[in-house]
Short mmCIF file of C-alpha atoms in Angstrom, two decimals:
data_model
loop_
_atom_site.label_atom_id
_atom_site.label_comp_id
_atom_site.label_asym_id
_atom_site.label_seq_id
_atom_site.Cartn_x
_atom_site.Cartn_y
_atom_site.Cartn_z
CA MET A 1 185.69 128.49 -109.31
CA ALA A 2 186.25 125.40 -111.46
CA ALA A 3 183.19 124.32 -113.47
CA LYS A 4 183.39 120.62 -112.66
CA THR A 5 180.73 117.95 -113.26
CA LYS A 6 179.37 114.93 -111.46
CA PHE A 7 177.66 113.26 -114.40
CA ARG A 8 176.68 109.71 -113.49
CA GLY A 9 174.88 106.88 -115.23
CA SER A 10 173.59 106.45 -118.77
CA PHE A 11 173.87 109.42 -121.15
CA THR A 12 172.49 108.90 -124.65
CA ALA A 13 174.50 110.06 -127.67
CA LEU A 14 171.35 111.04 -129.53
CA VAL A 15 170.73 110.29 -133.19
CA THR A 16 169.44 113.10 -135.41
CA PRO A 17 166.24 112.10 -137.25
CA PHE A 18 165.76 113.28 -140.84
CA LYS A 19 162.71 113.39 -143.08
CA ASN A 20 162.74 114.31 -146.78
CA GLY A 21 166.33 115.47 -146.41
CA ALA A 22 165.60 117.90 -143.57
CA LEU A 23 165.78 117.68 -139.80
CA ASP A 24 162.73 115.95 -138.30
CA GLU A 25 162.05 118.22 -135.33
CA ALA A 26 158.94 116.37 -134.15
CA ALA A 27 160.72 113.00 -134.12
CA PHE A 28 163.72 114.48 -132.31
CA ARG A 29 161.63 116.14 -129.60
CA SER A 30 159.66 112.91 -129.17
CA LEU A 31 162.94 111.01 -128.74
CA VAL A 32 164.10 113.40 -126.02
CA ASN A 33 160.90 112.85 -124.04
CA TRP A 34 160.99 109.08 -124.55
CA GLN A 35 164.61 108.91 -123.40
CA ILE A 36 163.85 110.82 -120.20
CA SER A 37 160.71 108.79 -119.47
CA GLU A 38 162.76 105.57 -119.89
CA GLY A 39 165.24 106.66 -117.22
CA THR A 40 168.14 108.06 -119.23
CA ASN A 41 170.35 110.18 -116.97
CA GLY A 42 171.56 112.70 -119.55
CA LEU A 43 171.45 113.64 -123.23
CA VAL A 44 174.24 114.33 -125.71
CA PRO A 45 172.97 115.86 -128.98
CA VAL A 46 174.99 116.39 -132.18
CA GLY A 47 177.93 114.11 -131.56
CA THR A 48 179.13 111.54 -134.10
CA THR A 49 175.95 109.50 -133.54
CA GLY A 50 173.98 112.67 -134.29
CA GLU A 51 175.69 112.90 -137.71
CA SER A 52 177.25 116.23 -136.81
CA PRO A 53 179.71 116.08 -139.76
CA THR A 54 176.84 116.47 -142.24
CA LEU A 55 174.77 119.04 -140.36
CA SER A 56 175.11 122.69 -141.29
CA HIS A 57 176.06 125.03 -138.45
CA ASP A 58 172.50 126.31 -138.42
CA GLU A 59 171.11 122.77 -138.15
CA HIS A 60 173.65 121.86 -135.46
CA LYS A 61 172.56 124.83 -133.36
CA LYS A 62 168.86 124.07 -133.85
CA VAL A 63 169.28 120.50 -132.59
CA VAL A 64 171.09 121.74 -129.48
CA GLU A 65 168.33 124.30 -128.83
CA TRP A 66 165.54 121.73 -129.35
CA CYS A 67 167.21 119.28 -126.97
CA ILE A 68 167.61 121.86 -124.21
CA ALA A 69 164.08 123.20 -124.71
CA GLU A 70 162.52 119.74 -124.64
CA ALA A 71 164.58 118.42 -121.73
CA LYS A 72 163.37 121.38 -119.61
CA GLY A 73 166.12 120.81 -117.05
CA ARG A 74 164.93 117.29 -116.22
CA VAL A 75 168.32 115.81 -117.16
CA PRO A 76 171.65 117.43 -118.08
CA VAL A 77 172.34 118.23 -121.72
CA VAL A 78 175.95 117.90 -122.86
CA ALA A 79 176.04 119.51 -126.30
CA GLY A 80 178.40 118.26 -128.97
CA ALA A 81 180.60 121.21 -129.94
CA GLY A 82 183.72 119.69 -131.45
CA SER A 83 185.55 120.55 -134.64
CA ASN A 84 189.02 120.18 -136.10
CA SER A 85 188.97 123.97 -136.42
CA THR A 86 189.54 125.63 -133.05
CA LYS A 87 187.66 128.75 -134.14
CA GLU A 88 184.65 126.65 -135.12
CA ALA A 89 184.75 124.66 -131.86
CA VAL A 90 184.84 127.91 -129.88
CA GLU A 91 181.82 129.25 -131.79
CA LEU A 92 179.79 126.05 -131.30
CA SER A 93 180.73 125.94 -127.60
CA GLN A 94 179.72 129.57 -127.08
CA HIS A 95 176.39 128.88 -128.77
CA ALA A 96 175.80 125.84 -126.55
CA GLU A 97 176.49 127.89 -123.43
CA LYS A 98 174.16 130.67 -124.57
CA ALA A 99 171.45 128.09 -125.39
CA GLY A 100 171.61 126.74 -121.84
CA ALA A 101 173.62 123.52 -122.18
CA ASP A 102 174.99 122.07 -118.94
CA ALA A 103 178.32 121.22 -120.58
CA VAL A 104 179.93 120.71 -123.98
CA LEU A 105 181.50 117.60 -125.47
CA VAL A 106 184.57 118.50 -127.53
CA VAL A 107 186.33 115.90 -129.65
CA THR A 108 190.09 115.84 -130.16
CA PRO A 109 190.76 117.50 -133.55
CA TYR A 110 190.48 114.89 -136.29
CA TYR A 111 192.25 114.80 -139.67
CA ASN A 112 194.77 117.60 -139.07
CA LYS A 113 196.56 115.45 -136.44
CA PRO A 114 197.75 118.04 -133.89
CA THR A 115 200.54 117.24 -131.45
CA GLN A 116 199.89 116.93 -127.71
CA GLU A 117 200.76 120.64 -127.41
CA GLY A 118 198.36 121.45 -130.26
CA MET A 119 195.56 119.56 -128.49
CA TYR A 120 196.35 121.38 -125.25
CA GLN A 121 196.14 124.78 -126.96
CA HIS A 122 192.93 123.79 -128.80
CA PHE A 123 191.14 122.89 -125.57
CA LYS A 124 192.65 125.85 -123.70
CA ALA A 125 191.23 128.24 -126.31
CA ILE A 126 187.75 126.75 -125.82
CA ASN A 127 188.20 126.79 -122.03
CA ASP A 128 189.09 130.48 -122.15
CA ALA A 129 186.07 131.34 -124.35
CA ILE A 130 183.24 129.84 -122.26
CA GLY A 131 182.08 129.43 -118.67
CA ILE A 132 180.54 125.93 -118.66
CA PRO A 133 182.22 122.53 -118.22
CA ILE A 134 184.06 120.83 -121.07
CA ILE A 135 184.16 117.06 -121.50
CA ILE A 136 187.15 115.98 -123.61
CA TYR A 137 186.16 113.38 -126.20
CA ASN A 138 189.12 111.08 -126.79
CA ILE A 139 188.38 108.72 -129.67
CA PRO A 140 191.55 107.54 -131.44
CA PRO A 141 189.72 105.21 -133.89
CA ARG A 142 187.96 108.21 -135.47
CA SER A 143 190.31 111.14 -134.82
CA VAL A 144 193.59 109.20 -135.38
CA ILE A 145 195.23 111.02 -132.44
CA ASP A 146 195.18 109.88 -128.80
CA MET A 147 195.32 112.47 -126.03
CA SER A 148 197.85 111.35 -123.44
CA VAL A 149 197.12 111.19 -119.74
CA ASP A 150 199.81 113.85 -119.23
CA THR A 151 198.01 116.24 -121.58
CA MET A 152 194.70 115.59 -119.81
CA LYS A 153 196.39 116.31 -116.49
CA ARG A 154 197.60 119.68 -117.82
CA LEU A 155 194.12 120.49 -119.10
CA TRP A 156 192.53 119.43 -115.79
CA GLU A 157 194.25 122.44 -114.21
CA LEU A 158 192.08 124.76 -116.33
CA LYS A 159 188.83 125.99 -114.83
CA ASN A 160 186.34 124.42 -117.27
CA ILE A 161 187.92 121.06 -118.09
CA ALA A 162 185.70 118.60 -116.23
CA GLY A 163 186.28 115.09 -117.55
CA VAL A 164 186.53 112.74 -120.49
CA LYS A 165 184.40 110.66 -122.80
CA ASP A 166 186.87 107.84 -123.21
CA ALA A 167 186.48 105.79 -126.39
CA THR A 168 189.93 104.21 -126.28
CA ALA A 169 188.38 100.88 -125.13
CA SER A 170 191.34 100.63 -122.72
CA MET A 171 190.51 99.59 -119.19
CA VAL A 172 194.03 100.57 -118.15
CA ARG A 173 193.40 104.17 -119.18
CA VAL A 174 190.56 104.60 -116.67
CA SER A 175 192.86 103.68 -113.79
CA GLN A 176 195.72 105.79 -115.16
CA GLN A 177 193.41 108.81 -115.41
CA ARG A 178 192.11 108.24 -111.87
CA ALA A 179 195.68 108.11 -110.60
CA ALA A 180 196.62 111.29 -112.44
CA MET A 181 193.52 113.45 -111.94
CA GLY A 182 191.68 111.88 -109.00
CA GLU A 183 188.06 110.91 -108.39
CA ASP A 184 186.67 114.35 -109.30
CA PHE A 185 187.77 113.95 -112.93
CA ASN A 186 184.49 112.85 -114.53
CA GLN A 187 185.15 109.66 -116.51
CA LEU A 188 182.47 108.53 -118.95
CA SER A 189 182.92 105.61 -121.31
CA GLY A 190 182.32 106.11 -125.01
CA GLU A 191 182.51 102.40 -125.73
CA ASP A 192 179.35 100.42 -124.94
CA ALA A 193 180.88 96.94 -125.18
CA THR A 194 183.53 97.58 -122.51
CA ILE A 195 181.29 99.42 -120.03
CA LEU A 196 181.31 96.66 -117.39
CA GLY A 197 185.10 96.73 -117.15
CA TYR A 198 185.15 100.51 -117.41
CA MET A 199 182.90 100.87 -114.37
CA ALA A 200 184.94 98.28 -112.45
CA HIS A 201 188.04 100.42 -113.00
CA GLY A 202 186.29 103.43 -111.48
CA GLY A 203 184.31 104.97 -114.33
CA HIS A 204 181.27 107.14 -113.63
CA GLY A 205 178.96 106.24 -116.52
CA CYS A 206 178.60 105.93 -120.27
CA ILE A 207 177.81 108.18 -123.21
CA SER A 208 176.05 105.42 -125.08
CA VAL A 209 174.95 104.59 -128.60
CA THR A 210 173.02 101.49 -127.48
CA SER A 211 170.86 103.57 -125.13
CA ASN A 212 169.23 105.19 -128.17
CA VAL A 213 167.30 101.95 -128.66
CA ALA A 214 167.53 100.42 -125.15
CA PRO A 215 167.43 103.41 -122.79
CA ARG A 216 165.75 101.61 -119.90
CA LEU A 217 168.10 98.63 -119.93
CA CYS A 218 171.18 100.88 -120.12
CA SER A 219 169.85 103.01 -117.26
CA GLU A 220 169.02 99.92 -115.20
CA PHE A 221 172.56 98.60 -115.74
CA GLN A 222 174.00 101.86 -114.40
CA ALA A 223 171.58 101.91 -111.45
CA ALA A 224 172.47 98.34 -110.51
CA TRP A 225 176.17 99.13 -110.68
CA ALA A 226 175.72 102.26 -108.53
CA LYS A 227 173.95 100.16 -105.87
CA GLY A 228 176.77 97.61 -105.87
CA ASP A 229 174.43 94.96 -107.31
CA HIS A 230 177.06 93.53 -109.61
CA ALA A 231 175.12 90.32 -110.32
CA THR A 232 172.22 92.31 -111.78
CA ALA A 233 174.62 94.56 -113.68
CA LEU A 234 176.30 91.51 -115.22
CA ARG A 235 172.93 89.99 -116.17
CA LEU A 236 171.89 93.23 -117.88
CA HIS A 237 175.27 93.53 -119.57
CA ASP A 238 174.87 90.02 -120.99
CA LYS A 239 171.40 90.97 -122.23
CA LEU A 240 172.79 94.06 -123.96
CA MET A 241 176.09 92.65 -125.23
CA PRO A 242 174.85 91.47 -128.65
CA LEU A 243 173.49 94.98 -129.23
CA HIS A 244 176.76 96.56 -128.05
CA ASN A 245 178.54 94.45 -130.66
CA ASN A 246 176.09 94.35 -133.56
CA LEU A 247 175.33 98.09 -133.57
CA PHE A 248 178.93 98.57 -134.72
CA ILE A 249 179.18 95.93 -137.46
CA GLU A 250 178.86 98.85 -139.88
CA SER A 251 179.75 102.47 -139.17
CA ASN A 252 177.67 104.21 -136.51
CA PRO A 253 174.95 105.57 -136.73
CA ALA A 254 173.64 103.45 -139.62
CA PRO A 255 172.90 100.35 -137.50
CA ILE A 256 171.34 102.28 -134.61
CA LYS A 257 169.05 104.16 -137.00
CA TYR A 258 167.89 100.85 -138.44
CA ALA A 259 167.28 99.53 -134.91
CA MET A 260 165.25 102.60 -133.97
CA SER A 261 163.22 102.36 -137.16
CA LEU A 262 162.18 98.86 -136.00
CA LEU A 263 160.71 100.50 -132.89
CA GLY A 264 158.94 103.09 -135.03
CA LYS A 265 160.90 105.95 -133.48
CA LEU A 266 162.22 107.47 -136.72
CA ASP A 267 162.78 106.98 -140.44
CA GLU A 268 165.91 105.05 -141.36
CA THR A 269 167.32 108.06 -143.18
CA LEU A 270 170.99 109.02 -143.21
CA ARG A 271 173.00 111.67 -145.00
CA LEU A 272 175.68 110.69 -147.47
CA PRO A 273 178.33 109.41 -147.19
CA MET A 274 176.44 107.31 -144.60
CA VAL A 275 174.12 104.74 -146.16
CA PRO A 276 171.57 102.25 -144.76
CA VAL A 277 173.00 98.98 -143.47
CA SER A 278 173.26 95.79 -145.52
CA GLU A 279 170.90 92.83 -145.14
CA PRO A 280 173.33 90.71 -143.02
CA THR A 281 173.69 93.61 -140.58
CA ARG A 282 169.91 94.01 -140.42
CA VAL A 283 169.60 90.36 -139.46
CA ALA A 284 172.28 90.75 -136.77
CA VAL A 285 170.76 93.93 -135.31
CA ARG A 286 167.26 92.47 -135.27
CA SER A 287 168.59 89.31 -133.55
CA ALA A 288 170.31 91.43 -130.89
CA MET A 289 167.10 93.36 -130.27
CA VAL A 290 165.21 90.09 -129.78
CA HIS A 291 167.93 88.91 -127.38
CA ALA A 292 167.51 92.15 -125.38
CA GLY A 293 163.73 91.73 -125.30
CA LEU A 294 163.09 94.91 -127.27
CA ILE A 295 161.12 93.20 -130.07
CA ASN A 296 159.62 89.73 -130.61
#
């Protein structure tokens, strides 16, 4: 039986709060509850936005466990479990399954630049090691490699490959993937600014950075789109667009952590080599939050 998914709507790529150099468990659990109360449809801990590259394995696993425990089954949890080491990705995926995650998000291996066959074997090894759905995370700007539609189609034949978080920013790719894999292949955007076009091409939702700070607006956008109320969706998209842009002036998650600190949700603390954003970016982020009606 294939472990497929029907994830729809706004999924938040959660930040990881820190305090005095350590994980801030209280702030993280509070964020999970706030996100759910604001209408977020699903949670994605320890991805890039969660600063997974600078978390120890022990910390990574704790964040996954806290998210699942706090969500209490109210929304799906898609645990980040990627690595450029297949062995490490298998271990993180097995932990996520044991902890009770609904699915895992696995990035294409960065830095070592595998071929299409190497990517296929990487994901097949993870597929063979677990029994929950796998969402492929295709993000060429960060991983350098781009998984082809043909490789995705091969992987789609495996029992646990369920869909893609597509951060190519290509509208064409959504339609190509629909043509190759069909409607059951779960397509989630990983690019906030292009979400309107992504949905128009047949996407199912978004794994969003912006929804960390604007969960209700992102959820309302998805709900309007699902109802076919495209005028409302466009209005909400226009309201969110400055945020979609300005939260990426500097490398994520520095801008989003600043934005969330303005709401009093967490300390603006990052782990090196990430540093707090510059003053011009602060001005731009604050302006976008005013435009969205999040602050005065």
